[in-house]
Coordinates of C-alpha atoms and ligand atoms in Angstrom, one line a residue:
X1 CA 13.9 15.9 48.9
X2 CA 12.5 12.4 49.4
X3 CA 14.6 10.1 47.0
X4 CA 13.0 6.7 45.7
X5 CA 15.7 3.7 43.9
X6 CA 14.5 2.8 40.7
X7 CA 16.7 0.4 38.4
X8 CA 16.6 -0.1 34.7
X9 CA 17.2 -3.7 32.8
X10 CA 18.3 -3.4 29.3
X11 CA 20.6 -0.4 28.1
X12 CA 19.8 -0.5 24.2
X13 CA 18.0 2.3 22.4
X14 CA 15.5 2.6 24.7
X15 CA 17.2 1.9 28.1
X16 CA 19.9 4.9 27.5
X17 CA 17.1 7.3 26.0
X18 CA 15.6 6.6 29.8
X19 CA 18.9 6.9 32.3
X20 CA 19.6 10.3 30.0
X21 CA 16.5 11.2 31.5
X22 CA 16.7 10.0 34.8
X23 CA 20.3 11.3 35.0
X24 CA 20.5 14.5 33.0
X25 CA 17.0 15.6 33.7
X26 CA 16.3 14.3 37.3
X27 CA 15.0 18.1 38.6
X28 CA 12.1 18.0 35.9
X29 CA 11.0 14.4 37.2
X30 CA 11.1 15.5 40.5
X31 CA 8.9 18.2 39.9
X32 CA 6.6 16.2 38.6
X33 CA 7.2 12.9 41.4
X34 CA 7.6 15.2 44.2
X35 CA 10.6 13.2 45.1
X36 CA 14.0 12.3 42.9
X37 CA 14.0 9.2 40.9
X38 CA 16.9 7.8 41.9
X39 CA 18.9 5.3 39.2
X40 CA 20.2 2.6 41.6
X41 CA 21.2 0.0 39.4
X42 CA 21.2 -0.4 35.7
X43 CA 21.9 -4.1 34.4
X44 CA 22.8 -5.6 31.1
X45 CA 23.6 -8.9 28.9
X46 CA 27.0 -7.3 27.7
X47 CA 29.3 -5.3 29.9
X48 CA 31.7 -4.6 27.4
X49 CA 29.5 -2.9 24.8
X50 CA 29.6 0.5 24.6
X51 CA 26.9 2.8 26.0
X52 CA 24.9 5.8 24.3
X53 CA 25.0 7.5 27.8
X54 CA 27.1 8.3 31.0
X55 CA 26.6 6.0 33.8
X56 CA 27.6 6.9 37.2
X57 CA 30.5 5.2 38.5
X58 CA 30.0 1.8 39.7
X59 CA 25.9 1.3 38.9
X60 CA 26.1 -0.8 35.9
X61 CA 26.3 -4.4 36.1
X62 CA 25.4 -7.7 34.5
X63 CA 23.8 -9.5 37.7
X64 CA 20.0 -8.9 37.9
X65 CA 20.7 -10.2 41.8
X66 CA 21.8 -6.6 42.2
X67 CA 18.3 -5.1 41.5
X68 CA 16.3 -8.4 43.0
X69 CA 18.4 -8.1 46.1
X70 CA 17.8 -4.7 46.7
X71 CA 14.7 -4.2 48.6
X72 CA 15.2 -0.6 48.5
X73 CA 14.9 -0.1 44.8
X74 CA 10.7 0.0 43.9
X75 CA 10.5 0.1 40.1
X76 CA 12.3 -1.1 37.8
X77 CA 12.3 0.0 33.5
X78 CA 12.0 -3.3 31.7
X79 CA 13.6 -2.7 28.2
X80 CA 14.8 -6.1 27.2
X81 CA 13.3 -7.1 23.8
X82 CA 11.8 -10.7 22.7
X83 CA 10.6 -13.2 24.7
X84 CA 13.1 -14.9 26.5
X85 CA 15.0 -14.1 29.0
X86 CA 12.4 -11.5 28.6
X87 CA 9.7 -13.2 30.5
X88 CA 11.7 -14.8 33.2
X89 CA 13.3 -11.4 33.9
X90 CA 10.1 -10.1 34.4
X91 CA 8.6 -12.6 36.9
X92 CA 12.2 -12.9 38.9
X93 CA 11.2 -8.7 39.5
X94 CA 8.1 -9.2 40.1
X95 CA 8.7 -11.7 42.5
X96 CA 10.8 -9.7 44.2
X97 CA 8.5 -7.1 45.0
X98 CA 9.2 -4.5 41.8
X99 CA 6.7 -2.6 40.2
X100 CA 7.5 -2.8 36.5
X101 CA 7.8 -0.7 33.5
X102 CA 7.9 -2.0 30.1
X103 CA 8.0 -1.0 26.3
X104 CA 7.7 -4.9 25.6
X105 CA 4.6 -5.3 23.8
X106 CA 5.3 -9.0 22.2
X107 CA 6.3 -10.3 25.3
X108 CA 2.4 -8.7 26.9
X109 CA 0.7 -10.1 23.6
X110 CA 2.3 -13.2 24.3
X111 CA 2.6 -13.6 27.7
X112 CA -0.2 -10.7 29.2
X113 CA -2.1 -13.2 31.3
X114 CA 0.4 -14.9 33.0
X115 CA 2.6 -12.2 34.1
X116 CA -0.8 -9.5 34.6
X117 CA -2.2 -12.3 36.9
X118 CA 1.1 -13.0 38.8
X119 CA 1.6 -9.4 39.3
X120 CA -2.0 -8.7 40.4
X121 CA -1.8 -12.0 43.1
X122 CA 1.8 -9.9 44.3
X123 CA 0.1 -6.9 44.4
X124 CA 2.3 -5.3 41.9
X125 CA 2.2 -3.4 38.8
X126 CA 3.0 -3.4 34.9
X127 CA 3.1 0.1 33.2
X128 CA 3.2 -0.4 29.6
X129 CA 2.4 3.1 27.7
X130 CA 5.7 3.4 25.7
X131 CA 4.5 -0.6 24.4
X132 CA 1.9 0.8 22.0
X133 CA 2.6 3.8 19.6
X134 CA 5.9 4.8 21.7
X135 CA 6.0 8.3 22.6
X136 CA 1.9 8.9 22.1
X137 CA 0.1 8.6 25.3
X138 CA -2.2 6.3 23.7
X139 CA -2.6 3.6 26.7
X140 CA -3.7 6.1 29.4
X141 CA -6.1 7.5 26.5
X142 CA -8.2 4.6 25.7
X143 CA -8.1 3.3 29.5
X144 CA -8.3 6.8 31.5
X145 CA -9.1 9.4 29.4
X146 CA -11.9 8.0 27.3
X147 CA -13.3 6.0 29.5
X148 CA -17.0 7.7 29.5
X149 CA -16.9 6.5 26.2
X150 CA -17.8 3.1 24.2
X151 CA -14.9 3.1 21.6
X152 CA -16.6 3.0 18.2
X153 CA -13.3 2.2 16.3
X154 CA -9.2 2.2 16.5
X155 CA -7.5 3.2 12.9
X156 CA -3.9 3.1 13.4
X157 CA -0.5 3.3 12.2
X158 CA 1.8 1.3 14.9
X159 CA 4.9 0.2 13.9
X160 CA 7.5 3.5 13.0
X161 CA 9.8 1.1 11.0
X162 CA 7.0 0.0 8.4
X163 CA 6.0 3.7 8.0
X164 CA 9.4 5.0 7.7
X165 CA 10.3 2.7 5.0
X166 CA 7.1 2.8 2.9
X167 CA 7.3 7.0 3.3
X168 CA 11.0 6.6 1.8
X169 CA 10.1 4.6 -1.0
X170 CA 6.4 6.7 -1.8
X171 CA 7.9 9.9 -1.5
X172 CA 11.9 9.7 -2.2
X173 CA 11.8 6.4 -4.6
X174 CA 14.0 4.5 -2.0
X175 CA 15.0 0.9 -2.3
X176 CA 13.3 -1.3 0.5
X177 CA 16.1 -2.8 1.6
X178 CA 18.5 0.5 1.9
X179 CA 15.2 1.8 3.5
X180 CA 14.8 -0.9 5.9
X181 CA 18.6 -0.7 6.8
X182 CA 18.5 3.0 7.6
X183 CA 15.3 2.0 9.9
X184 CA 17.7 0.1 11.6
X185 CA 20.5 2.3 12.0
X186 CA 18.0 5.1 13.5
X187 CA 17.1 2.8 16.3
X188 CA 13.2 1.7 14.8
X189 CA 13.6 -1.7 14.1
X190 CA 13.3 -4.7 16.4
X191 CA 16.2 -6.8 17.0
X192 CA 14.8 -9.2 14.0
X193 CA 13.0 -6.5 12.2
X194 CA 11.0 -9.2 10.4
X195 CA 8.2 -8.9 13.2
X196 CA 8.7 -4.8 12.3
X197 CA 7.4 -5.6 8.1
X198 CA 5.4 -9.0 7.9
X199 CA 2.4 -7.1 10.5
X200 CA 3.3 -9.1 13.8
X201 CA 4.6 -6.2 16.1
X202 CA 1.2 -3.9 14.6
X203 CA -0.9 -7.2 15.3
X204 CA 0.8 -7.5 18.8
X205 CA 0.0 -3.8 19.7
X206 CA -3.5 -3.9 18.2
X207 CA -4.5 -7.0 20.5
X208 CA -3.3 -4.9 23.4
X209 CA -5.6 -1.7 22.2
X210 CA -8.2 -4.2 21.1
X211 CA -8.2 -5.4 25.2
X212 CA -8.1 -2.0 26.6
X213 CA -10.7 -0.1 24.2
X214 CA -12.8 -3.3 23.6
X215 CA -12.7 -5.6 26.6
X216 CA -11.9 -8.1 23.3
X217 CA -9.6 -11.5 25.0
X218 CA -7.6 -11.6 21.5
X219 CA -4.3 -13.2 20.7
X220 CA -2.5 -11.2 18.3
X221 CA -1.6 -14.7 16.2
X222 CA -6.1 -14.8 15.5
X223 CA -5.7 -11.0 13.9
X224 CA -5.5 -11.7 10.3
X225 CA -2.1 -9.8 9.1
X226 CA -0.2 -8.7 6.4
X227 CA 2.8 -6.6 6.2
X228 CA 4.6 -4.5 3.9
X229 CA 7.2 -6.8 3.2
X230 CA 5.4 -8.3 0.2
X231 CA 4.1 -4.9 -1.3
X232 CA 5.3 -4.0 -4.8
X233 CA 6.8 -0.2 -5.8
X234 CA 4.1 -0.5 -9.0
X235 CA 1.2 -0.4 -6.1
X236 CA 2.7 2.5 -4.4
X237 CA 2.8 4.2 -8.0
X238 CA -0.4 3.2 -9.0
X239 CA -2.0 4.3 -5.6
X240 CA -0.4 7.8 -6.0
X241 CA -2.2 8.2 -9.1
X242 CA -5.6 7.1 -7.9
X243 CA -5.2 9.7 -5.3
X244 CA -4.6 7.8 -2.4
X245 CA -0.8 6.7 -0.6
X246 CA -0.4 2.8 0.9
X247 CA 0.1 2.6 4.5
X248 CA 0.2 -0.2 7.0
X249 CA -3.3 -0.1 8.7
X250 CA -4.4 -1.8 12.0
X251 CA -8.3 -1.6 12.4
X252 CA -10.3 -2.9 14.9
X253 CA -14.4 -1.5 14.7
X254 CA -17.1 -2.7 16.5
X255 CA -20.2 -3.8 14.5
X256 CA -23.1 -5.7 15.9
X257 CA -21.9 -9.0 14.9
X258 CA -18.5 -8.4 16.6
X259 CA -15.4 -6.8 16.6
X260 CA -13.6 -6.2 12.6
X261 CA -9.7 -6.4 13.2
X262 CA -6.9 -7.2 10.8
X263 CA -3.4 -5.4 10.3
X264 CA -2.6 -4.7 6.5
X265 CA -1.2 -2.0 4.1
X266 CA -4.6 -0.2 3.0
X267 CA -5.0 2.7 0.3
X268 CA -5.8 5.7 2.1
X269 CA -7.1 9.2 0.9
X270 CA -4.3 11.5 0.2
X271 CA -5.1 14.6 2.0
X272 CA -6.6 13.2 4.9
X273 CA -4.7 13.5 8.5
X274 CA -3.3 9.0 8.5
X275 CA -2.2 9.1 4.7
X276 CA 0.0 12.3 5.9
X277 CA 2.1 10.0 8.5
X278 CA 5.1 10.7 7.3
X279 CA 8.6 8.5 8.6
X280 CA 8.4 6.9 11.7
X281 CA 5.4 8.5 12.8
X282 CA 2.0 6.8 14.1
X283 CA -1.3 7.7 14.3
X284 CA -4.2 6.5 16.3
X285 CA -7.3 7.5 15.0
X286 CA -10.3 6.7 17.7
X287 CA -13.7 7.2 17.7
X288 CA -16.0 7.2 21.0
X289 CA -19.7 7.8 21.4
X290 CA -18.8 10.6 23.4
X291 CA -16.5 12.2 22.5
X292 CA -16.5 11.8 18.6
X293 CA -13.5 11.3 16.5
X294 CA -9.9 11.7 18.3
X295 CA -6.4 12.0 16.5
X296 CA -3.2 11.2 18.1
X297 CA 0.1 11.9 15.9
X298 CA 3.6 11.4 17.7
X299 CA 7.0 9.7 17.1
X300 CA 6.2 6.0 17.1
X301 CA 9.3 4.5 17.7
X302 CA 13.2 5.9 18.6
X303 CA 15.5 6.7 21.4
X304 CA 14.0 9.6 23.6
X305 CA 10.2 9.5 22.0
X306 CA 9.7 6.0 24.1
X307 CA 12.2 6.9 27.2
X308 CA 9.3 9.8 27.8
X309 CA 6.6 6.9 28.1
X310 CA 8.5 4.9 30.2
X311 CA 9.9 7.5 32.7
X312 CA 6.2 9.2 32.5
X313 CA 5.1 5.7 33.2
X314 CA 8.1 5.1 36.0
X315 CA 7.1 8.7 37.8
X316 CA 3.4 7.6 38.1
X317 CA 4.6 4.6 39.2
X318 CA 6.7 5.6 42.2
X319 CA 4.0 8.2 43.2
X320 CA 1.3 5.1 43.4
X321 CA -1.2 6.3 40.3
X322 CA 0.0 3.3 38.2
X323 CA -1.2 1.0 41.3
X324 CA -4.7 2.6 41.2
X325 CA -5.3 2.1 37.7
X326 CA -3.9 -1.1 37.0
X327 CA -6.0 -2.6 39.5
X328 CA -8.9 -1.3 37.6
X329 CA -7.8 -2.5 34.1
X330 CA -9.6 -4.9 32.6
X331 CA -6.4 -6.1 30.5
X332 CA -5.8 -9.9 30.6
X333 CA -7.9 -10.3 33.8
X334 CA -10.5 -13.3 34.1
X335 CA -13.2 -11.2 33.0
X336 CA -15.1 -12.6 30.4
X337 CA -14.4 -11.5 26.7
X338 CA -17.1 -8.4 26.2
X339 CA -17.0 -8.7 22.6
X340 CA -15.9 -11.4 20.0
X341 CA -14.0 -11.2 16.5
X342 CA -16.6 -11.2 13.6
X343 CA -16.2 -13.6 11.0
X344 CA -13.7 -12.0 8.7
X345 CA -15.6 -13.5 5.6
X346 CA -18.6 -10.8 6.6
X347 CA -16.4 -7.8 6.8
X348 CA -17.1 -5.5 3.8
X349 CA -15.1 -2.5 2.4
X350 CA -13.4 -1.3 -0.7
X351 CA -10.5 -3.3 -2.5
X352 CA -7.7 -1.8 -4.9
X353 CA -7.0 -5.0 -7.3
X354 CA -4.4 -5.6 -9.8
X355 CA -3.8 -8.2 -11.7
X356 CA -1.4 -9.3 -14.6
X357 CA -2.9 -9.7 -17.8
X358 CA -2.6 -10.7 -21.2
X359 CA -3.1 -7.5 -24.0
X360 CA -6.0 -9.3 -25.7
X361 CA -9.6 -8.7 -27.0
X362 CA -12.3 -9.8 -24.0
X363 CA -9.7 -10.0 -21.9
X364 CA -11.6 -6.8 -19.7
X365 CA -15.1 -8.4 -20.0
X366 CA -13.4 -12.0 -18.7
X367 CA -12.6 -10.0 -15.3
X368 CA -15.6 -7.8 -14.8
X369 CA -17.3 -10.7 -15.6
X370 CA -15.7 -12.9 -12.7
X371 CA -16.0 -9.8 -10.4
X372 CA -19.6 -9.3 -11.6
X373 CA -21.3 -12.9 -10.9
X374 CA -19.8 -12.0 -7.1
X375 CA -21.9 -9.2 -6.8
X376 CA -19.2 -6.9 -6.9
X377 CA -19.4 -3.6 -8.5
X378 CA -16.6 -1.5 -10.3
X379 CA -15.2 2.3 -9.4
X380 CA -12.5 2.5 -11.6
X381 CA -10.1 1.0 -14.0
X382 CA -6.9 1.7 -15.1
X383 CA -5.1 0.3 -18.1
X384 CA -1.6 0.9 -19.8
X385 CA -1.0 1.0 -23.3
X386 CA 1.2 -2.3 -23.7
X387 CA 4.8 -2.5 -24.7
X388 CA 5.3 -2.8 -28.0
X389 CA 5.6 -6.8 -29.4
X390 CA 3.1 -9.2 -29.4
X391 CA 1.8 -10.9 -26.0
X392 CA 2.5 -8.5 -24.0
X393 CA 1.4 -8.6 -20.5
X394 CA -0.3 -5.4 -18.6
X395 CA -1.2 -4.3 -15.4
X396 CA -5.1 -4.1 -14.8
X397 CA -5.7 -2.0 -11.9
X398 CA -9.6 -2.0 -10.6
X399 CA -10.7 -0.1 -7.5
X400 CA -13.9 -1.5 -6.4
X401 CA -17.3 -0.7 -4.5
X402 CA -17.8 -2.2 -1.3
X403 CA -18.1 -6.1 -1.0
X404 CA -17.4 -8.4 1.7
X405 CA -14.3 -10.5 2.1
X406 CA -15.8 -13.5 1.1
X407 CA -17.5 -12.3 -2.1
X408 CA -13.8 -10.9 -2.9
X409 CA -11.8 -14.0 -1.8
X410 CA -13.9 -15.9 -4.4
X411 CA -13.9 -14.0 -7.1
X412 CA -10.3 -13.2 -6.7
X413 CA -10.0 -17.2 -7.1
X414 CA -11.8 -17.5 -9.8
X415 CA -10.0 -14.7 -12.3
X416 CA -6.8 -16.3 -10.9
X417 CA -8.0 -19.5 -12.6
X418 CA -8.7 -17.6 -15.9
X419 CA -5.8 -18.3 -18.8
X420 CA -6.4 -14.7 -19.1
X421 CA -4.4 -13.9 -15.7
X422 CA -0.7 -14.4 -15.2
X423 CA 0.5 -15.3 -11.5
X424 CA 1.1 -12.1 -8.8
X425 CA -3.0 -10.7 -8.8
X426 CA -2.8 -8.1 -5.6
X427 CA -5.6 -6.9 -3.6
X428 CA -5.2 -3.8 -0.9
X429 CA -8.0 -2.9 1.4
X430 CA -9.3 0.5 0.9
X431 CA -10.3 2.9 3.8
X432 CA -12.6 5.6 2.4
Ligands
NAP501 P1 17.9 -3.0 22.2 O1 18.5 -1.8 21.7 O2 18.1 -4.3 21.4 O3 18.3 -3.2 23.7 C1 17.9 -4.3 24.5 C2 18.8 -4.3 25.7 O4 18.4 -5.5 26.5 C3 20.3 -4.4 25.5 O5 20.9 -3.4 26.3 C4 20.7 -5.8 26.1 O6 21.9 -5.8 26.7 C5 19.6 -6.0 27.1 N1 19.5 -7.4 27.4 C6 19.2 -8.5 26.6 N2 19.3 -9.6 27.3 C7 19.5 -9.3 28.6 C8 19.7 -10.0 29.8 N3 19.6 -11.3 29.8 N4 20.0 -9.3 30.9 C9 20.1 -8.0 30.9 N5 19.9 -7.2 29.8 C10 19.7 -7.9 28.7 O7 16.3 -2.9 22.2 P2 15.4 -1.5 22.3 O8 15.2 -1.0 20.9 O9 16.0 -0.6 23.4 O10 14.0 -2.1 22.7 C11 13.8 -2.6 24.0 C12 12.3 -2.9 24.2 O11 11.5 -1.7 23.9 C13 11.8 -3.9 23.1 O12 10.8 -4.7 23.7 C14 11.2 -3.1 22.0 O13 10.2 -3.8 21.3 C15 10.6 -2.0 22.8 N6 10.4 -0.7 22.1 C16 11.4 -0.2 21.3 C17 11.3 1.0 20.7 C18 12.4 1.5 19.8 O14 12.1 2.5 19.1 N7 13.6 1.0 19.8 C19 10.1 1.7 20.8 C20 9.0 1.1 21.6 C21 9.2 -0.1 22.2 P3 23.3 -5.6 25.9 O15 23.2 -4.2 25.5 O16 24.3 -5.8 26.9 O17 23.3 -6.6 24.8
HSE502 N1 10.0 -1.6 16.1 C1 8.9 -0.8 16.6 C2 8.4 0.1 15.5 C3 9.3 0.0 17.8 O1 9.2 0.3 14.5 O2 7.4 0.7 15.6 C4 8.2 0.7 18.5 O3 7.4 -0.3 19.1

């Protein structure tokens, strides 16, 4: 059988899940490649770590001369993480004639045009399904599958680590921190998992689904973001009551004044198919003219659920599909922006609202006052009986009818201004 080099850069989590396959599995992607993916080469920062798989004698180095130099190896897996040496890996293969495969998606949402444009001008490639959603073929979805179809919306759950940890402290009472360290240990988390919790590595993946479904030329630092890094237990509690679980949301919808986007954690319906996205699951909720709404639900992050989008991605690229379509996507090219964001102010929806307040008479009529003068109309309340002793302070939980952002931001300000209202008010987006 024909046999085609291909080399892999990075043997972490995701580099090892993709020589196993390569190596262990090598008749299946023949089948499918109708020639044997051959692992040439496979380099690294650190050659005396040791390695989740068995390398063949002799393959692994730490000289990316010995994959540049080879003009017999055609692809190459990218699985380095960050930005730099990152980026500079990438353009030193490119330049050398590779076709690349990457599960990078901060260095695309930071560096996309540059290194799409450079390997267009080479006439190369960058397959990137396992960037987005990790083992859920989400990529060749939006820009293959649905492509009869003007996408509508994108509701998603993107980032496996954020999920995992809120699922362990909704439904097991988990600390965040023991939760977040266990996201680690599974292989989740980024190497600084901050980008994982405070919303950047969702906002980097939506501004990539935003491109492809949208045609929208957004960085991911203009998404407005929130993580779950600042999100109480009480909200989680509260939220289970009302009937709904928190989870960390990424949005984009198309309106006629532009494109809503924004990453935060958002109340969701218990019952329905994204509040039941359970550990490091995601979801991608899409909905096309066409075809109506779509559900995808697949491991999000860890070892072998991204080595089978980058070896699916390595097999189409060795057979020449990747070639075809990337020539014909529209993602970072100089194509003019086909929609815009909309002013977030303008964006309406429901909000779950807490504040801290004192136990005292008007105290109620003070807040649905504030929220009143906005405009903004009242679904429910919850309120505790206080601890016993005098100037107590309570939670005041208030789910609202739908207002816009700006009408919220306001009155939000003004009740925080009331002597009424201790510091630490929340407000979670709702998604009915
Ligand atoms: P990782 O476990 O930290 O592995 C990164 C690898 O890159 C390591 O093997 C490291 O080598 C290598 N590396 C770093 N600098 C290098 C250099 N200068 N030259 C050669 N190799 C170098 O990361 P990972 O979890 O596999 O993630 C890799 C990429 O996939 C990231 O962009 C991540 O965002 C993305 N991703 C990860 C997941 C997941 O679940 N983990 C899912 C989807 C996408 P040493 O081992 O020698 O240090
Ligand atoms: N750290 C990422 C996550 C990996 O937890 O989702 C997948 O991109």
């Amino acid at each position: 059988m024909e046999k085609t080099k291909v080399a892999i850069v990075g043997l972490g989590t995701v580099g090892s899940g993709v020589a196993r396959l390569l190596l262990d599995y090598g008749d299946r992607t023949a089948r499918h490649a109708g020639r044997t993916l051959w692992l040439e080469q496979v380099v690294v920062r650190d050659l005396a770590k040791p390695r989740d798989c068995d390398l063949p004698e002799g393959i692994l180095s730490n000289d990316l001369r010995k994959i540049t130099g080879d003009p017999e190896i055609s692809a190459v897996a990218h699985l380095v993480g960050g930005l730099e040496p990152a980026r500079s890996i990438m353009v030193s293969l490119l330049e050398s004639g590779k076709d690349v495969v990457t599960a990078n998606k901060a260095l695309l949402a930071e560096h996309g045009p540059e290194l799409f444009d450079l390997a267009r001008e080479l006439g190369r490639s960058i397959a990137f399904e396992a960037s987005v959603a990790g083992g859920i073929p989400i990529i060749a979805n939006i820009s293959q599958c649905l492509s009869a179809n003007q996408i509508e919306s994108l509701t998603a759950i993107l980032n496996g680590t954020s999920n995992y940890i809120l699922t362990q402290m909704d439904e097991r009472g988990a600390d965040y921190a023991a939760a977040l360290a266990e996201a680690q240990r599974m292989g989740y988390a980024e190497a600084d998992p901050t980008m994982d919790v405070d919303g950047t590595d969702t906002a980097q993946k939506l501004a990539i689904l935003a491109h492809l479904a949208f045609g929208a030329r957004v960085h991911w630092r203009d998404i407005p973001r929130q993580g779950i890094d600042g999100l109480d237990v009480t909200d989680l509690r509260f939220a289970r009551e009302l009937g709904y679980r928190i989870k960390l949301l990424a949005v984009a919808e198309l309106a006629a004044e532009g494109l809503e986007l924004h990453v935060s954690p958002t109340l969701v319906k218990a019952g329905t198919p994204l509040a039941e996205v359970r550990g490091a699951y995601n979801a991608v909720r899409v909905v096309g003219d066409a075809v109506g709404k779509v559900f995808f639900h697949g491991l999000g992050a860890g070892q072998m659920p991204t080595a089978s989008a980058v070896v699916a991605d390595l097999i189409d690229t060795v057979v020449g599909r990747t070639a075809i379509t990337f020539r014909s996507l529209e993602l970072w090219s100089q194509r003019e922006a086909r929609v815009a964001a909309r002013d977030p102010a303008n964006i309406s929806g429901r909000s779950y609202l807490r504040f801290n307040v004192e136990d005292r008479p008007g105290v109620m009529s003070e807040i649905t006052g504030a929220l009143g003068r906005r405009g903004i109309s009242i679904a429910s309340v919850i309120q505790r009986e206080p601890p016993a002793g005098d100037g107590a302070v309570v939670p005041l939980v208030i789910m609202t009818h739908r207002t816009t952002e700006g009408a919220l931001q306001t009155a939000m300000q003004d009740i925080d201004r009331l002597n009424c209202v201790r510091a630490g008010s929340v407000r979670i987006r709702i998604r009915d």
